[in-house]
Short mmCIF file of C-alpha atoms in Angstrom, two decimals:
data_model
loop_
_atom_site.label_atom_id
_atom_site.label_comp_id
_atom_site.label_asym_id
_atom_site.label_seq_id
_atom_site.Cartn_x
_atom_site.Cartn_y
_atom_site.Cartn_z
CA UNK A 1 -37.04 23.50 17.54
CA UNK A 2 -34.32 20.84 18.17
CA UNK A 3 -34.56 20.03 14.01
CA UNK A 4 -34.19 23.10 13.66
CA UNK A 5 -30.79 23.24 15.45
CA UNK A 6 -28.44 21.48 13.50
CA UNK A 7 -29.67 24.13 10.61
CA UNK A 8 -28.63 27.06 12.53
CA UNK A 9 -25.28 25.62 13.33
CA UNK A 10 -24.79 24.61 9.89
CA UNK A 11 -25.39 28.41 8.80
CA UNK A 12 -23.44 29.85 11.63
CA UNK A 13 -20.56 27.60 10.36
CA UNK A 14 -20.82 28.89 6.63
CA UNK A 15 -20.99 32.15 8.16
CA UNK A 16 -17.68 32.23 9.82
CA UNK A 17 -16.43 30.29 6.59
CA UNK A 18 -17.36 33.32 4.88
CA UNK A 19 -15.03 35.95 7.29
CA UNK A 20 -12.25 37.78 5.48
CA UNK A 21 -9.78 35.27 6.61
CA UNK A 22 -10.22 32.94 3.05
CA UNK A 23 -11.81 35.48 1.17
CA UNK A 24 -8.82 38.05 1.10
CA UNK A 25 -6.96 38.13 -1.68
CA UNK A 26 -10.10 38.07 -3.65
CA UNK A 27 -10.61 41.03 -5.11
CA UNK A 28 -14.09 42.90 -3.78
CA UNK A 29 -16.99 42.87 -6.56
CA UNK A 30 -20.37 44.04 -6.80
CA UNK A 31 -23.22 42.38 -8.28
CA UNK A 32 -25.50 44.85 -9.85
CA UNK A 33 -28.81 42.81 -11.08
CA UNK A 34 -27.43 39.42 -13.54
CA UNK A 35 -24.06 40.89 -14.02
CA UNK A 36 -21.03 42.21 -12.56
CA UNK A 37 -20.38 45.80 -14.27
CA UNK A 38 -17.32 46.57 -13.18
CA UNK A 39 -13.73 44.56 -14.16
CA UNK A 40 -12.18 43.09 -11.35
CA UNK A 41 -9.07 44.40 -12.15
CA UNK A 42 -9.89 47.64 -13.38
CA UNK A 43 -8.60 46.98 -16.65
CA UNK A 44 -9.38 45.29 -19.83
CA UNK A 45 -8.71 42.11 -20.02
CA UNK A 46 -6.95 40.54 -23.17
CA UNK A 47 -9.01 38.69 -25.57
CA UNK A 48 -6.53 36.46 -27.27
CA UNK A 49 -5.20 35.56 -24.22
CA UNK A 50 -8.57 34.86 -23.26
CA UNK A 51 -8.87 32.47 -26.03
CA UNK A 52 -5.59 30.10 -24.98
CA UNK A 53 -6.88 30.16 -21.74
CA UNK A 54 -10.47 28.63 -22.67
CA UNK A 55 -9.06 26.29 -24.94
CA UNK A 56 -6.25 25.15 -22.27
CA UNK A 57 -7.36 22.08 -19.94
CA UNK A 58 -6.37 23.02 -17.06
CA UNK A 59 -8.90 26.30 -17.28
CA UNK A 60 -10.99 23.31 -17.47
CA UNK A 61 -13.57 24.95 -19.78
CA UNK A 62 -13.66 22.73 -22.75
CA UNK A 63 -14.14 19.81 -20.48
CA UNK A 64 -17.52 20.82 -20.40
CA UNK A 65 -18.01 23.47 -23.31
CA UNK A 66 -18.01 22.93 -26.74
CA UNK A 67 -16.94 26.19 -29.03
CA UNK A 68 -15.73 27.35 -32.45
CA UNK A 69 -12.18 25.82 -31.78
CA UNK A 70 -11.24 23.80 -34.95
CA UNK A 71 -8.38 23.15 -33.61
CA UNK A 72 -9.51 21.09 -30.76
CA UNK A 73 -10.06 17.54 -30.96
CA UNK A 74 -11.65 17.04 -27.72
CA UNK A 75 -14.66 19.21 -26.41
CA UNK A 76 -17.07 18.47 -24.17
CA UNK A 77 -21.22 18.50 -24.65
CA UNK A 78 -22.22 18.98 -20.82
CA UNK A 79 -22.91 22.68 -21.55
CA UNK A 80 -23.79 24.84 -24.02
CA UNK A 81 -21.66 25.75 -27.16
CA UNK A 82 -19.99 29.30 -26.29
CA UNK A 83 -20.14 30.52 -30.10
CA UNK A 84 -22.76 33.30 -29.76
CA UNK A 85 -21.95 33.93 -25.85
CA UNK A 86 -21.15 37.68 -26.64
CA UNK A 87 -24.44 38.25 -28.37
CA UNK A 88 -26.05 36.81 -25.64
CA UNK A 89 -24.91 38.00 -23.35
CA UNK A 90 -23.33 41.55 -21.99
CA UNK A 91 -19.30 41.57 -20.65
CA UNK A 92 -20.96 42.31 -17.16
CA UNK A 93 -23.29 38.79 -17.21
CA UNK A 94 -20.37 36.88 -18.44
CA UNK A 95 -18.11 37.99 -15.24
CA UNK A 96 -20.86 37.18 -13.18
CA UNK A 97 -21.30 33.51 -15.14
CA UNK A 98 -17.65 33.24 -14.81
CA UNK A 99 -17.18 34.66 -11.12
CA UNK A 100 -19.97 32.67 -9.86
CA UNK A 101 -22.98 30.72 -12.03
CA UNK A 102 -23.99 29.77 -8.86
CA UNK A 103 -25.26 32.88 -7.79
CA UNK A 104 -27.37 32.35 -10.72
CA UNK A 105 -28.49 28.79 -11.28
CA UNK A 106 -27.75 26.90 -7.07
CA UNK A 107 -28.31 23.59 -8.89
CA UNK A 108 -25.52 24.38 -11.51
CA UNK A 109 -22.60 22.41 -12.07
CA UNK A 110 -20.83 25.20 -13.68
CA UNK A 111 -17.36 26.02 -10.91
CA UNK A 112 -17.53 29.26 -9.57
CA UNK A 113 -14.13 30.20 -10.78
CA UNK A 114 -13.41 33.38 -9.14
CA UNK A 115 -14.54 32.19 -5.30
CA UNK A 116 -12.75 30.53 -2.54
CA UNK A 117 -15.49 30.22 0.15
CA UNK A 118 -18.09 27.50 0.71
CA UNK A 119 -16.30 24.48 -0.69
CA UNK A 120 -15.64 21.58 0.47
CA UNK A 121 -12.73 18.96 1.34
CA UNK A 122 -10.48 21.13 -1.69
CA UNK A 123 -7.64 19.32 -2.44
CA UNK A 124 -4.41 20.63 -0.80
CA UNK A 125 -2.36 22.38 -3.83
CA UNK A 126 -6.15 23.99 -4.55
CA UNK A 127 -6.96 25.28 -1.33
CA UNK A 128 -7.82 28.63 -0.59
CA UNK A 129 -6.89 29.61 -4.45
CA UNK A 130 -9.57 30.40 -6.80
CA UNK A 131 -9.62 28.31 -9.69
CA UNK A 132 -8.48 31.32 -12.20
CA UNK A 133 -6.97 34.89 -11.21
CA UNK A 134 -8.65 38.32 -11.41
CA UNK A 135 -6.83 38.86 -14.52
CA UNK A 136 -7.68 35.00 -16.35
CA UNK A 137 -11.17 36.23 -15.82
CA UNK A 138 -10.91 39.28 -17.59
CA UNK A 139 -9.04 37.72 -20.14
CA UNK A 140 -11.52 35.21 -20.76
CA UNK A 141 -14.60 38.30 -20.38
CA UNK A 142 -12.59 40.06 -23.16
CA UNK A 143 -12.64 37.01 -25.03
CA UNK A 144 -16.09 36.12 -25.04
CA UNK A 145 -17.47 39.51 -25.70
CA UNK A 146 -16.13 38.83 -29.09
CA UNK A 147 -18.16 35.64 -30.04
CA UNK A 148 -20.38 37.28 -31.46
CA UNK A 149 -22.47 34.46 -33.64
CA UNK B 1 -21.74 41.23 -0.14
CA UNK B 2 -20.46 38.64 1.43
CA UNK B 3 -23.23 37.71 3.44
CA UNK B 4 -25.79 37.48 0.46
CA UNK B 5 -22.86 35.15 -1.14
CA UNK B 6 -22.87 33.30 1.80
CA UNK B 7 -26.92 32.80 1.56
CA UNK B 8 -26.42 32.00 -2.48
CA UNK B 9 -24.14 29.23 -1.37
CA UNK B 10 -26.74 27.65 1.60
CA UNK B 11 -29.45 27.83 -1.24
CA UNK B 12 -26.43 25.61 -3.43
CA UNK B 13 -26.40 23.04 -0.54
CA UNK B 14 -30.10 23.44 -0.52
CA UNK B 15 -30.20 22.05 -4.10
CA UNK B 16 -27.47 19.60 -3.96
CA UNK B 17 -29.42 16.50 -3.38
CA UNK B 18 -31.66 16.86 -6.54
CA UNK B 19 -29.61 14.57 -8.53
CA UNK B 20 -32.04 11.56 -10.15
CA UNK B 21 -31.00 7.75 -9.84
CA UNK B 22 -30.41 5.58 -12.35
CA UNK B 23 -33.84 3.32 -13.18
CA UNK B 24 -32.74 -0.06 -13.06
CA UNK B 25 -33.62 -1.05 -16.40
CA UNK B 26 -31.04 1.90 -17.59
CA UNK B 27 -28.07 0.64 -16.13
CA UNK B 28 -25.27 0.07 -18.23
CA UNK B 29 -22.01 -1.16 -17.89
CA UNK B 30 -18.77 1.05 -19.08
CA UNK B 31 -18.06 -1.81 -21.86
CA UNK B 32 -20.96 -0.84 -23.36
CA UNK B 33 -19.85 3.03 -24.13
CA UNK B 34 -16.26 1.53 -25.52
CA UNK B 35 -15.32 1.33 -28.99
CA UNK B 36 -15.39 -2.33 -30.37
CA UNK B 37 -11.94 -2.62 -30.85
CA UNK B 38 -11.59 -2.15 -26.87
CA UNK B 39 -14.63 -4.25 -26.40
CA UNK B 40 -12.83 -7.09 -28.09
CA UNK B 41 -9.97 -6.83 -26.07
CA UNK B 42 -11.86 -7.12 -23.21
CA UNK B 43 -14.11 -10.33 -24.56
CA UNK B 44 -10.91 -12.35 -26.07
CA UNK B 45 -8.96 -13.96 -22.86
CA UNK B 46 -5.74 -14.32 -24.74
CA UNK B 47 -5.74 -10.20 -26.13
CA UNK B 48 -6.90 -9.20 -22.32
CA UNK B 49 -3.81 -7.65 -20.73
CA UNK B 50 -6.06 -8.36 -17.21
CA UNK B 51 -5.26 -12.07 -17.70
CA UNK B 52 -1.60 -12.01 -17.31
CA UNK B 53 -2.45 -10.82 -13.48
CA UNK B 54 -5.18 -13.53 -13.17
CA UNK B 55 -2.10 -15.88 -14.44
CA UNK B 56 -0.22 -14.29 -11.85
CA UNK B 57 -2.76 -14.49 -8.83
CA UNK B 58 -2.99 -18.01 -9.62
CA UNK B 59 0.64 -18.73 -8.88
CA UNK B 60 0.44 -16.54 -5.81
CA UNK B 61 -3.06 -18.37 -4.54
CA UNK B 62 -1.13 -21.73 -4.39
CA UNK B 63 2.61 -19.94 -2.95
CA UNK B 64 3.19 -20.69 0.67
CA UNK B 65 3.68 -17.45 2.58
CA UNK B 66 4.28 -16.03 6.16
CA UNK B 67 5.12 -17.87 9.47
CA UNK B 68 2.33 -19.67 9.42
CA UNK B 69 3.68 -20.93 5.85
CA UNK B 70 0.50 -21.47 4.76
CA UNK B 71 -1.17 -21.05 0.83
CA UNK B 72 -4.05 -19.63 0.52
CA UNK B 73 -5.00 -22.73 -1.26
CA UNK B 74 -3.90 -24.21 1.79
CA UNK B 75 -7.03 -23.37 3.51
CA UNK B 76 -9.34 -22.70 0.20
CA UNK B 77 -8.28 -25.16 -1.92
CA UNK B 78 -9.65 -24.77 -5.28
CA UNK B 79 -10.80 -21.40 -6.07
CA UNK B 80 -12.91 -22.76 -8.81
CA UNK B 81 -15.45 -23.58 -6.54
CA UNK B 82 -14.39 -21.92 -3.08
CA UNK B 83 -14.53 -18.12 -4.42
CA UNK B 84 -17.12 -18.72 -6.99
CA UNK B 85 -19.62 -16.06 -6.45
CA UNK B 86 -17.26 -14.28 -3.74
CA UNK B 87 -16.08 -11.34 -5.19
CA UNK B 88 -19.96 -10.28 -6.06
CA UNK B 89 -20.86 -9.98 -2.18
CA UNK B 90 -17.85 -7.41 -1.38
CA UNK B 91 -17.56 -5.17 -0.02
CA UNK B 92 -17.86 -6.97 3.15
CA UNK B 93 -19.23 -6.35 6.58
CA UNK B 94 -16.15 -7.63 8.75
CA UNK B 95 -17.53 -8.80 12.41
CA UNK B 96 -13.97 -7.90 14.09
CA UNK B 97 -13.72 -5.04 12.78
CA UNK B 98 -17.49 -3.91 13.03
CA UNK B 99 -17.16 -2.49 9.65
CA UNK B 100 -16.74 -3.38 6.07
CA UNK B 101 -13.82 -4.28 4.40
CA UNK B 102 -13.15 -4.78 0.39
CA UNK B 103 -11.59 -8.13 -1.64
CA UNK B 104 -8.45 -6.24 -0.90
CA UNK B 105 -9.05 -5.66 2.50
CA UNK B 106 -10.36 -9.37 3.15
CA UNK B 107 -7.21 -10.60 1.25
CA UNK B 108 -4.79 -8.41 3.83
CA UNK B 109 -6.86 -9.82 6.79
CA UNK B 110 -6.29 -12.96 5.27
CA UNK B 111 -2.03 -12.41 5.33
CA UNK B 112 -1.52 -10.62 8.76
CA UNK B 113 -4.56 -13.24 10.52
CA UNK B 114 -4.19 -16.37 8.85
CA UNK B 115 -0.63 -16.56 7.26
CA UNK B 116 0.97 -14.29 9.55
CA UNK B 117 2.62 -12.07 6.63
CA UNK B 118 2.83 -8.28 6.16
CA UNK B 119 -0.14 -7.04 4.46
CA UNK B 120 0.30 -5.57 0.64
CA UNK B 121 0.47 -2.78 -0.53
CA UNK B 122 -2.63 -1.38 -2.20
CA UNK B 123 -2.03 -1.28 -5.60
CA UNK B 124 0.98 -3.29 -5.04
CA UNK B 125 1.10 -6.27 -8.17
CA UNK B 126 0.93 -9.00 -5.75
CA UNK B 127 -2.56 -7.71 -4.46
CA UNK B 128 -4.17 -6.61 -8.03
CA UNK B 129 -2.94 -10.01 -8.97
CA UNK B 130 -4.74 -12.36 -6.18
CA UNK B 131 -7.61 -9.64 -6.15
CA UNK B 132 -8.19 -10.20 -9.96
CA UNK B 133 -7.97 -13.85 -9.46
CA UNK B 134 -10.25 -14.26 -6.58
CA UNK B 135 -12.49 -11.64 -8.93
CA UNK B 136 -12.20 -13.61 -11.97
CA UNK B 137 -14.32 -16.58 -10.35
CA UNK B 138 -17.05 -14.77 -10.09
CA UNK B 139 -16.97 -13.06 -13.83
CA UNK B 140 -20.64 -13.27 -15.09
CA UNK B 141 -22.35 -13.93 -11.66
CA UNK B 142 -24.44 -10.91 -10.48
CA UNK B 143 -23.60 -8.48 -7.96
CA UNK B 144 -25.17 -9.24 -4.52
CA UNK B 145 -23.43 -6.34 -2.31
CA UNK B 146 -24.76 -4.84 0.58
CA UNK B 147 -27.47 -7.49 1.15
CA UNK B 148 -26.13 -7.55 4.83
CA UNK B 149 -28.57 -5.79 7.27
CA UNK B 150 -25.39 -4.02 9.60
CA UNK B 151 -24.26 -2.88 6.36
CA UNK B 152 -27.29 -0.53 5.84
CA UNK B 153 -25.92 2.36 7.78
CA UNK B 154 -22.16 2.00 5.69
CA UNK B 155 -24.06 2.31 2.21
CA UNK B 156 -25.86 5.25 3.42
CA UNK B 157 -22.30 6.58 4.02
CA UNK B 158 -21.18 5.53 0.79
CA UNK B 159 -24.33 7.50 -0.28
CA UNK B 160 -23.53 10.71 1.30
CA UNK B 161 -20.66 10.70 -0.22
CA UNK B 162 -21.75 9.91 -3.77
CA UNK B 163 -24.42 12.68 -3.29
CA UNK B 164 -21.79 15.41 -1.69
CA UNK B 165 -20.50 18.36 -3.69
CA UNK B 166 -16.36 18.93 -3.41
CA UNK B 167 -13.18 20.24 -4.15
CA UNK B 168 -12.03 23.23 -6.40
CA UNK B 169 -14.50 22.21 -8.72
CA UNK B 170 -17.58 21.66 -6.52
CA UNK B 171 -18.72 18.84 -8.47
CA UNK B 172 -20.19 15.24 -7.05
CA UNK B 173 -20.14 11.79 -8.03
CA UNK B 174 -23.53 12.21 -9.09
CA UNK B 175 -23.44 15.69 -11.20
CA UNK B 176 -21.87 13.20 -13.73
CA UNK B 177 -22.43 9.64 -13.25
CA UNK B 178 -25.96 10.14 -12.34
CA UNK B 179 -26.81 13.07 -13.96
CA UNK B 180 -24.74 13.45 -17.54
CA UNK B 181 -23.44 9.72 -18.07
CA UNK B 182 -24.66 10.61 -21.31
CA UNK B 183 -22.34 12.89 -22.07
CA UNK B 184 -18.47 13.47 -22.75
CA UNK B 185 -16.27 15.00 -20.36
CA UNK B 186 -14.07 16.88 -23.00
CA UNK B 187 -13.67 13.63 -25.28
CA UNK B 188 -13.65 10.94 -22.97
CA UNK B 189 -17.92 9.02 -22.27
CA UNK B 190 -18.69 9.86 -18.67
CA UNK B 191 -20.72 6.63 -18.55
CA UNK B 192 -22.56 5.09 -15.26
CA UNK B 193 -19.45 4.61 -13.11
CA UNK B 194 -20.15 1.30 -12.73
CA UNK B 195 -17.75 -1.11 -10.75
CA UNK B 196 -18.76 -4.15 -12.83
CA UNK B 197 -14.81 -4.85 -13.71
CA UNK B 198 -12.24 -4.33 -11.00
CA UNK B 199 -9.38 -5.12 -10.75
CA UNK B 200 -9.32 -3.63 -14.52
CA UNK B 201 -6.26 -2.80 -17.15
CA UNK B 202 -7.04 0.88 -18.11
CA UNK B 203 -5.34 1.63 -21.16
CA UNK B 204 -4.52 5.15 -20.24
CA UNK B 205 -3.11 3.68 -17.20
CA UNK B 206 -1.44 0.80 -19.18
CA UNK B 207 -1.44 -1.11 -16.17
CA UNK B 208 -4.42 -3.24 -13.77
CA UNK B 209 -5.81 -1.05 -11.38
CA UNK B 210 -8.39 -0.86 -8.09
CA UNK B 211 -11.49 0.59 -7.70
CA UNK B 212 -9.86 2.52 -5.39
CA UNK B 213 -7.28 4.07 -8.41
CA UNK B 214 -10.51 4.76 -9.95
CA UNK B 215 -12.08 6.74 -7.23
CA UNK B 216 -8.61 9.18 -6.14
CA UNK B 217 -8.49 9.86 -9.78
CA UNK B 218 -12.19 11.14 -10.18
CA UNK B 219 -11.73 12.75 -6.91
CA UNK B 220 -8.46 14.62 -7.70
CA UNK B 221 -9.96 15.62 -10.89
CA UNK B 222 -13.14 17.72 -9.16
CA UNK B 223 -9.66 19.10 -7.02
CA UNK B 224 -10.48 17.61 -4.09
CA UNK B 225 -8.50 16.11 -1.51
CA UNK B 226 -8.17 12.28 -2.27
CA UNK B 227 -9.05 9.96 0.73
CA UNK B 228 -6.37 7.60 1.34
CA UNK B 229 -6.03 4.19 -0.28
CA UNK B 230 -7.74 1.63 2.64
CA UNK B 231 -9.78 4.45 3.57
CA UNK B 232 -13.53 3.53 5.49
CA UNK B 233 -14.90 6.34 2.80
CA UNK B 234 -13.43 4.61 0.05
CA UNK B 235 -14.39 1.17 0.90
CA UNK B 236 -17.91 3.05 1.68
CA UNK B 237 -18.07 4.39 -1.62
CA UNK B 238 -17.30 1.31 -2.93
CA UNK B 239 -19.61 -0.75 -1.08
CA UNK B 240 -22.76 2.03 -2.00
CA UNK B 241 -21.29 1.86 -6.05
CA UNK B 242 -21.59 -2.30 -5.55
CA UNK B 243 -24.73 -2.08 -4.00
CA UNK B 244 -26.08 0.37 -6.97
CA UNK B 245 -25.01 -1.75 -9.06
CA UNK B 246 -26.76 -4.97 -7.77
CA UNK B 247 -27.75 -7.51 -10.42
CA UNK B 248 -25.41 -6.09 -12.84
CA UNK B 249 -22.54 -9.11 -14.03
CA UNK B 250 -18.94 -9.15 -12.86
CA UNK B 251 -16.38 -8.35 -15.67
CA UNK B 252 -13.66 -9.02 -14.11
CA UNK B 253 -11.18 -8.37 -15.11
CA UNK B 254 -12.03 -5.80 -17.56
CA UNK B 255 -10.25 -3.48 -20.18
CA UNK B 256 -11.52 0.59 -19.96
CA UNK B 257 -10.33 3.23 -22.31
#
């Protein structure tokens, strides 16, 4: 009973972490089985947009991913290559990948990019920001629907 | 929605801790992911940027200082023999302050207690420079850190925090340096994070630089709020990367990409 205590408090603190407070200006989203249907912005997102935005650092997706980007010296091999990701995978599983792998793999170390709750110690100019915008997402969606092999 | 989110992430915590150590027999140094042109660098004293601060610390070991104008040589005499070995049992568990300090730290306590000066500034080139001095005597000895019984509950600290998912990225020490050392990180080897050669010259830095550099720029790059230089978590997760790294020889100081 008294292990179980600190437990209880821990989830009653994640809890409140999760009220609207932090969680406003996220747009809401609804997780229908592996996927996310429905864009978060209601639109379609921009796929060559999408593309400078994977390929950018700061988006911080070719840290990790590798991809067909000739043009790109430096890739990273902690993940798997995203050529093919579209055949994989539908436009609704890649928003949820995107939004939150978590919610898919707990042990992953792939960000949740679209999510401002549950972390912890986030560096000041980060705080309460997701790490890309409704719209970045959808860019990036509309992107990777179109590796196709 | 929110609340199955909120169970997702507890289930995240959950799994946070699964990250494997290092067998001992696999540890390696970050000279040994480096190209051999760095390598050599590092090996030849008189190409080894480092040494110019060694030079340095030399000059400032034997340099009268404070109101107590008093060298450090002054009370250690020859650091040949007096720090041989020294460097390799830091951090430190410091009795007055009932906690541990780093070689920087000692060095400070040194100035204000003993030579009644101003502390330096981390990262200042006076303190790099006697740090990588003191360091150097010890290059090739093996590290013996955290062999101090009261500084069992300071490693576990050191520990938590190596183990501890933060920032934007939600990332921990471990997710790469235990888990994908590997791998690259974009181009760059993630390698063992290793504090076999600090002080070090970094060439991206193009300067010598702390452990503690080391650590504010890894944890600024998961996005999370960097502990301030002096810290007690940065000297923690010093003192818990010197104690996983017992047995392994000092470097110091040494060249990284």
């Amino acid at each position: 009973m008294a292990r179980l205590a600190p437990v209880t408090l821990l989830a009653a603190g994640l809890l409140a972490a999760c009220t609207p407070a932090g969680a406003e200006q996220l747009r809401p989203y609804t997780v229908v089985g592996d996927a996310i249907p429905a864009s978060l912005t209601g639109t379609n997102g921009d796929a060559t947009r999408g593309r400078a935005l994977v390929v950018e650092r700061s988006s911080t997706c070719i840290l990790c991913h590798s991809g067909p980007f000739p043009e790109q010296a430096f890739q990273g091999d902690l993940a798997p290559n995203l050529s093919g990701s579209g055949a994989r995978w539908s436009e609704g599983q890649l928003r949820l990948r995107l939004v939150d792998a978590s919610h898919l793999n707990a042990a992953t170390i792939m960000p949740s990019y679209y999510r401002v709750d549950g972390l912890t110690r986030v560096g000041n100019s980060w705080r309460g920001k997701p790490i890309l915008s409704a719209e970045q997402i959808e860019d990036i969606v509309a992107y990777l629907v179109t590796l196709r092999n | 929605m929110r609340i199955g989110a909120c169970i997702v992430l507890l289930t995240a915590m959950a799994g946070a801790a699964l990250a494997t150590e290092i067998p001992p027999d696999q540890r390696r140094s970050g000279y040994s992911f480096m190209s051999p042109d760095t390598k050599a660098m590092q090996d030849e004293d008189t190409a080894n940027p480092g040494m110019l601060s060694v030079l340095d610390g030399e000059a400032l070991w034997k340099r009268k200082a404070g109101s107590a104008d008093k060298a450090c040589a002054d009370c250690h005499n020859d650091a040949r023999v007096s720090m041989k070995g020294v460097a390799a049992h830091y951090p430190a568990f410091a009795k007055a302050l009932g906690r541990p300090v780093d070689l920087e730290g000692r060095i400070n306590l040194c100035r204000t207690n003993h030579q009644q000066a101003s502390p330096f500034a981390y990262e200042s080139r006076e303190l790099l420079a006697l740090t990588a001095f003191v360091a150097q005597q010890s290059r090739g000895l093996p590290i013996a850190a955290g062999d101090d019984p009261q500084l069992a509950p300071f490693v576990d600290k050191g520990h938590a925090l190596f183990m501890q998912r933060q920032g934007q990225l939600n990332l921990a020490c471990a997710n790469c340096h235990d888990d994908n050392w590997d791998k690259k990180l974009a181009g760059s080897a993630i390698t063992q994070g290793q504090p076999t050669g600090y002080p070090l010259y970094r060439l991206e830095w193009q300067s010598l630089g702390s452990l503690q550099r080391r650590l504010r720029a890894c944890i600024t790059g998961i996005r999370a709020q960097a502990y301030d230089y002096g810290s007690p978590e940065l000297v923690e997760l010093e003192l818990y990367l010197m104690s996983r790294a017992r047995g392994m020889p000092i470097e110091t100081p040494a060249v990284r990409p």
